[in-house]
Short mmCIF file of C-alpha atoms in Angstrom, two decimals:
data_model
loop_
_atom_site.label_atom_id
_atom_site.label_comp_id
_atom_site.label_asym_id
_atom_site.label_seq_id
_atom_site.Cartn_x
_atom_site.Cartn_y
_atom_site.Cartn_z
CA UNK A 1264 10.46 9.24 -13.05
CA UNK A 1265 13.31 7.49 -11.33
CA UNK A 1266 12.93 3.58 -11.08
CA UNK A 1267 13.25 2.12 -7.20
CA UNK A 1268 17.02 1.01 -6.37
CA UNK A 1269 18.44 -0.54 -3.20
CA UNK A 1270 19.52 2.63 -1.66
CA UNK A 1271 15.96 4.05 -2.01
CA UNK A 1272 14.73 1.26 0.37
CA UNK A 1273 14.11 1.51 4.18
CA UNK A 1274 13.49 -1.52 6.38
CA UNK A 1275 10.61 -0.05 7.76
CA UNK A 1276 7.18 0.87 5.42
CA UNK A 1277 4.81 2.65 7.33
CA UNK A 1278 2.11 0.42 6.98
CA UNK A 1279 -1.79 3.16 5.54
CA UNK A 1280 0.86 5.33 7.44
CA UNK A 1281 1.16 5.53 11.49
CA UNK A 1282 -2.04 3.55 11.67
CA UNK A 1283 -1.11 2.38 15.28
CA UNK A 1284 -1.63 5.99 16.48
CA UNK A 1285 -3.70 7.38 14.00
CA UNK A 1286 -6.98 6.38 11.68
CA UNK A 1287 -5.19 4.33 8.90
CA UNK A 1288 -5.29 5.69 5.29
CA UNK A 1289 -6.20 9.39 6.45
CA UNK A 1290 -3.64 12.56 6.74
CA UNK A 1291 -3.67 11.88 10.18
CA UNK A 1292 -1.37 8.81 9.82
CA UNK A 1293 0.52 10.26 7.07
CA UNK A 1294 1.20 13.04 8.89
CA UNK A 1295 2.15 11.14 12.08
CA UNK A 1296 4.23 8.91 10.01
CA UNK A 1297 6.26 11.84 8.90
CA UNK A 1298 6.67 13.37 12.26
CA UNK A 1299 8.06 9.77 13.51
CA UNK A 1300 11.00 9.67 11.04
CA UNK A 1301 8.82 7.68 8.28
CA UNK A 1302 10.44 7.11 5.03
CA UNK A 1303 8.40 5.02 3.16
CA UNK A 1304 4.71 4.94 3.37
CA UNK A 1305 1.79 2.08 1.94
CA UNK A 1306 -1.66 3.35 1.30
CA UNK A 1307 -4.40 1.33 -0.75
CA UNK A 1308 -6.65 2.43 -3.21
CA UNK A 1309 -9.86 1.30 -4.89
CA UNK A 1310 -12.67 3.07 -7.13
CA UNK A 1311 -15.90 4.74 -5.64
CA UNK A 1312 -18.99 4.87 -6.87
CA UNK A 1313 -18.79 8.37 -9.04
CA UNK A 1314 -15.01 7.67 -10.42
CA UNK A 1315 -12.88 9.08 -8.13
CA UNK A 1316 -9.58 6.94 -6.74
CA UNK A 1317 -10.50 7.06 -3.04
CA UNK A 1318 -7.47 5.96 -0.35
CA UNK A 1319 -9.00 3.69 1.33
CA UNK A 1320 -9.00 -0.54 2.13
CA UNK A 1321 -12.09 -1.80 2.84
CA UNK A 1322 -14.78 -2.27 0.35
CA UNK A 1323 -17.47 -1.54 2.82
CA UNK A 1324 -17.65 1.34 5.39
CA UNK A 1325 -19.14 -0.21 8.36
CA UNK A 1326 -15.57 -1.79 9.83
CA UNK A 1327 -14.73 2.22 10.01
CA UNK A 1328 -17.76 4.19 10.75
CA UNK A 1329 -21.14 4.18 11.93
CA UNK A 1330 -22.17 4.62 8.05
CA UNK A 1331 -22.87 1.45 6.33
CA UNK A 1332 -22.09 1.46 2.44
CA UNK A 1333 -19.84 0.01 -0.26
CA UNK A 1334 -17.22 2.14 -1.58
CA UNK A 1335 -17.81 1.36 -5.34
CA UNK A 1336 -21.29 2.51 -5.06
CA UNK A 1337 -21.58 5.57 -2.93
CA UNK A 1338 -20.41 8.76 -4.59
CA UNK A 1339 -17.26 10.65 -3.29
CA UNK A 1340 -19.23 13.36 -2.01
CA UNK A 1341 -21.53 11.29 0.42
CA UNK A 1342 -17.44 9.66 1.37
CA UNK A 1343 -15.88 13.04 1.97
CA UNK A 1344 -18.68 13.65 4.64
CA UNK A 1345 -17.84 9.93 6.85
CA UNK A 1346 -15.69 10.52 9.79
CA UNK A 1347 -13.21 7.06 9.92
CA UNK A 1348 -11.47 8.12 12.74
CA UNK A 1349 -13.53 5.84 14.86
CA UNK A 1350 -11.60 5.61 18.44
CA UNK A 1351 -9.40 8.32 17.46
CA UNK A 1352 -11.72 11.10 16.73
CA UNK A 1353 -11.60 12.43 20.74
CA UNK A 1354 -7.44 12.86 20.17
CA UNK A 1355 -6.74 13.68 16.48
CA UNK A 1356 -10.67 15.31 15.63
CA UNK A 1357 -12.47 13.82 12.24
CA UNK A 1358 -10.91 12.10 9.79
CA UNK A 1359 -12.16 11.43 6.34
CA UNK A 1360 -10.95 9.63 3.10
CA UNK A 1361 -9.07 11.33 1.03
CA UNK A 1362 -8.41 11.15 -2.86
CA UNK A 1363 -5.51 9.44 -4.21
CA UNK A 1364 -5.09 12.90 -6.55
CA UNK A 1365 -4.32 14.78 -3.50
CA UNK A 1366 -2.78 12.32 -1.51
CA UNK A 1367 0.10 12.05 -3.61
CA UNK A 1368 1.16 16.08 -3.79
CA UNK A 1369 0.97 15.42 0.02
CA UNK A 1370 3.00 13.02 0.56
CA UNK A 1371 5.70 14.02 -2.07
CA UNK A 1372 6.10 17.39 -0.19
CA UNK A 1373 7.14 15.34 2.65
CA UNK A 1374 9.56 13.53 0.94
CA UNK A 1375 7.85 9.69 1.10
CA UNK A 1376 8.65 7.10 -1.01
CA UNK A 1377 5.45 5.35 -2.09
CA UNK A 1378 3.81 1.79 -2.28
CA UNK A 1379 0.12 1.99 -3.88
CA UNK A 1380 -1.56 -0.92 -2.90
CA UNK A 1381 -4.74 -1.16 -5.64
CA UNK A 1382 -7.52 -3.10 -4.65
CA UNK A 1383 -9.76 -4.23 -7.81
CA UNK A 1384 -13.74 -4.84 -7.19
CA UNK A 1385 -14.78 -7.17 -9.93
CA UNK A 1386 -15.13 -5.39 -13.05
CA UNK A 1387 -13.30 -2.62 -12.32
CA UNK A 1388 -9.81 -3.67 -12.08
CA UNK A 1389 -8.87 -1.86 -15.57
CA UNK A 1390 -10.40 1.62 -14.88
CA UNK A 1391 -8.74 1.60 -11.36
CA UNK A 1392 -4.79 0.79 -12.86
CA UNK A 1393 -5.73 3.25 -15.92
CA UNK A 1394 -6.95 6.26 -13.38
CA UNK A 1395 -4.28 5.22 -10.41
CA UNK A 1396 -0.92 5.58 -13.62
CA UNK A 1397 -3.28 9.08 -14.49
CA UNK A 1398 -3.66 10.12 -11.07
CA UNK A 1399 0.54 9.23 -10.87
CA UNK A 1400 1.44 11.03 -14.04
CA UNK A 1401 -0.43 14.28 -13.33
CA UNK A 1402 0.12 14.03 -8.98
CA UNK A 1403 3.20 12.85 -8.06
CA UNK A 1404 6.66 14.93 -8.96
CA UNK A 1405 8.31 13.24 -12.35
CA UNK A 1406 12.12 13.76 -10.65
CA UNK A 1407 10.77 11.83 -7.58
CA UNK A 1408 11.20 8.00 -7.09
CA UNK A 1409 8.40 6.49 -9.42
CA UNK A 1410 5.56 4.36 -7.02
CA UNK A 1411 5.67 0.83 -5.95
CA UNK A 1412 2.65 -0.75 -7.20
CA UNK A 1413 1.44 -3.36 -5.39
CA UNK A 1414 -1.88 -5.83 -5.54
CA UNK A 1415 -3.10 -9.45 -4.57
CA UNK A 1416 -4.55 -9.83 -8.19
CA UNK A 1417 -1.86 -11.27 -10.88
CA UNK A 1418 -4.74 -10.31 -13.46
CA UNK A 1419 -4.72 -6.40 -12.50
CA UNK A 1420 -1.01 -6.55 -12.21
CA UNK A 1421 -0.31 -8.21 -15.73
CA UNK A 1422 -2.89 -5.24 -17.05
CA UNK A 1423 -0.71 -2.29 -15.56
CA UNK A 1424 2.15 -3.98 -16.92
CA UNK A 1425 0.94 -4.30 -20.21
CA UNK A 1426 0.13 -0.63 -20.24
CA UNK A 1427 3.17 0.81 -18.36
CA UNK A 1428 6.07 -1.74 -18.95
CA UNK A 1429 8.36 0.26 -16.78
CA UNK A 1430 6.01 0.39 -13.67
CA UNK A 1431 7.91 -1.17 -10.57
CA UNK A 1432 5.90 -3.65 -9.64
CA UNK A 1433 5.06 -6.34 -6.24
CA UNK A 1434 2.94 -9.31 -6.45
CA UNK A 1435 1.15 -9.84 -2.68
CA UNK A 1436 0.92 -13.30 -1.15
CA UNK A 1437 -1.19 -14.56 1.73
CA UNK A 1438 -0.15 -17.93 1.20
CA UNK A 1439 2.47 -19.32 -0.20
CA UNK A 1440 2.45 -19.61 -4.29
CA UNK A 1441 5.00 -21.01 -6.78
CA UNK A 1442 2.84 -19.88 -9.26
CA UNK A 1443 2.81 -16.11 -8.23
CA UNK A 1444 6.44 -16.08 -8.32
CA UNK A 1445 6.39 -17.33 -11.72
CA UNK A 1446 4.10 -14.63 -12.93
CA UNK A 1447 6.19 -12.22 -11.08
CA UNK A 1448 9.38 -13.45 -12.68
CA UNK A 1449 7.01 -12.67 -15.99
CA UNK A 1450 5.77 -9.18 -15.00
CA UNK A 1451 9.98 -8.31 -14.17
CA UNK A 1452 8.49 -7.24 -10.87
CA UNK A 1453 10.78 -5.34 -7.92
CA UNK A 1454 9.49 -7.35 -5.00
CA UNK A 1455 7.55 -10.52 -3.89
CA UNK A 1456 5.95 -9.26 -0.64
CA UNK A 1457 4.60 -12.14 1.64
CA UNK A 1458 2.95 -12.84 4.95
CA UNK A 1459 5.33 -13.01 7.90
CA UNK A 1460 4.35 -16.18 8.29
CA UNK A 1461 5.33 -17.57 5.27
CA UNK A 1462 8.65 -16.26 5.57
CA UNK A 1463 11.64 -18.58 5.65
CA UNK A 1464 15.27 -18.18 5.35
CA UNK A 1465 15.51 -20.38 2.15
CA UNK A 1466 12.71 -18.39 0.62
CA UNK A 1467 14.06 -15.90 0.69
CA UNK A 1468 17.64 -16.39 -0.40
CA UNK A 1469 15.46 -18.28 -3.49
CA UNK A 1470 13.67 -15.19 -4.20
CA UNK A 1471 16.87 -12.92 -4.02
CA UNK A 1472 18.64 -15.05 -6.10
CA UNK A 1473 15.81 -14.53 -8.64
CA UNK A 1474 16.21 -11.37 -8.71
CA UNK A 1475 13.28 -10.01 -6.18
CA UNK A 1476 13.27 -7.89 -3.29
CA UNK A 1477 11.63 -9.72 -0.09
CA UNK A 1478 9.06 -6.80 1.77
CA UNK A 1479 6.77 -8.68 4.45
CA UNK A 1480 3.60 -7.48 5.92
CA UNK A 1481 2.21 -6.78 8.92
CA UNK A 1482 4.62 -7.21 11.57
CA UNK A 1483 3.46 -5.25 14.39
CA UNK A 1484 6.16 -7.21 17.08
CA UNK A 1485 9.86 -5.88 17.77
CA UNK A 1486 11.35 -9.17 18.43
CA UNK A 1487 9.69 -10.97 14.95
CA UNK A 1488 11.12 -7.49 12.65
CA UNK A 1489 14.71 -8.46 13.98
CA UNK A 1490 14.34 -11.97 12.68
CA UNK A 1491 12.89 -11.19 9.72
CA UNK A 1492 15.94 -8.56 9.09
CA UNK A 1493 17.97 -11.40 10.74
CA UNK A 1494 16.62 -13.52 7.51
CA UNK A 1495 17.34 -11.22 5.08
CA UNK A 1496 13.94 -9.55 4.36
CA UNK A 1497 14.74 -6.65 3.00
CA UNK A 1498 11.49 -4.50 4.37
CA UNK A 1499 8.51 -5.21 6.37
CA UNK A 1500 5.24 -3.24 6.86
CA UNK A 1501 4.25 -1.91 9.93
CA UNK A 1502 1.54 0.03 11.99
CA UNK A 1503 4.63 1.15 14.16
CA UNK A 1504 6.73 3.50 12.41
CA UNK A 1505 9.04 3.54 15.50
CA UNK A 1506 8.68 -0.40 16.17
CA UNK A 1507 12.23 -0.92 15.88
CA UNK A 1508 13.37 2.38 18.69
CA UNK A 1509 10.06 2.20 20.70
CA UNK A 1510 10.46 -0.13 24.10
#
């Protein structure tokens, strides 16, 4: 697959897809994401209790449904029945998580660049990166833009790395962490992306002079993307896949 170059970036990443106006993670805000001009899309994915690679955030259910549960122990079949469309079921009907091994074929047609945001339970952090590069290898198109692979954990990130050298990688940061940068200097990953709020104009000229791209989650507010592009951020993540054009 092809590796990630500037020209391949947009400033906006449609942040679990158009999940302003639709159920995040679901084909609902893919779909929306498309239909607003999206061009890059951010979806997370973790393991569920019978082995499948489920697209979803949470580790529990009940912040998305009237079902209570953990993901890593219910089976996908008792998932694929849970509406998480919440508030939005009335407009856009049920929603329900889909797998990562169709998700991808999906989104490809449409012509998305991915980010695949993996999020480890303990234990589990090597079967997830092994079945997420399967899922990628057998899924997504081999002449389209390899995945972004993104996660909070430097220990799941140094084990995709040591299995799939060439992966492009991004380390996350809530806070700010000279020591993540270190071990993303180490890893040779594509991006540091931060927290808005830890976003300054001499971080990020430091981190571009390294080497990195700068991508910056969530920002949800016109007026705070246009700094951050104003700073030099080279993407942020957003619910609003029209923040920058909507009034």
């Amino acid at each position: 697959m092809p590796d990630i170059v500037t020209d391949d970036l947009s400033f906006i990443i449609c942040h679990r897809g158009a999940s302003a106006y639709a159920p995040q993670n679901t084909y609902a805000a893919f779909d929306c994401a498309h239909k607003m001009g999206g061009r890059w899309v951010e979806f997370d994915v973790r393991l569920c209790g019978s082995g499948e690679i489920v697209v979803f955030h949470d580790h529990h259910l009940k912040a998305f449904s009237m079902h209570w549960g953990s993901i890593k122990r219910l089976s996908y079949e008792r998932l694929s029945t849970v509406n998480v469309a919440g508030e939005f079921t009335q407009q856009l009907g049920e929603q329900y998580p889909p797998l990562l091994q169709e998700v991808l074929p999906y989104l490809a047609r449409r012509g998305f660049h991915v980010n695949i945001e993996l999020k480890p339970d303990l234990f589990n952090a090597r079967r997830l990166v092994q079945g997420v590069l399967k899922n990628v290898r057998e899924y997504w198109p081999s002449q389209i833009v390899a995945p972004l692979y993104s996660c909070f954990s430097g220990r799941t990130l140094k084990y995709l790395h040591r299995i799939d050298a060439a992966a492009s990688l991004a380390i996350l940061m809530s806070k700010w962490s000279p020591r993540k940068v270190r071990l993303a200097q180490k890893l040779n990953c594509f991006s540091v992306n931060m927290a808005s709020r830890l976003v300054t104009k001499q971080r990020v000229d430091k981190l571009h002079a390294m080497g990195f791209k700068v991508m910056v989650f969530t920002v949800n507010s016109k007026q705070r993307a246009l700094e951050l592009k104003d700073l030099g951020v080279d993407s942020i993540f957003t619910d609003y896949p029209d923040l920058l054009t909507k009034d």
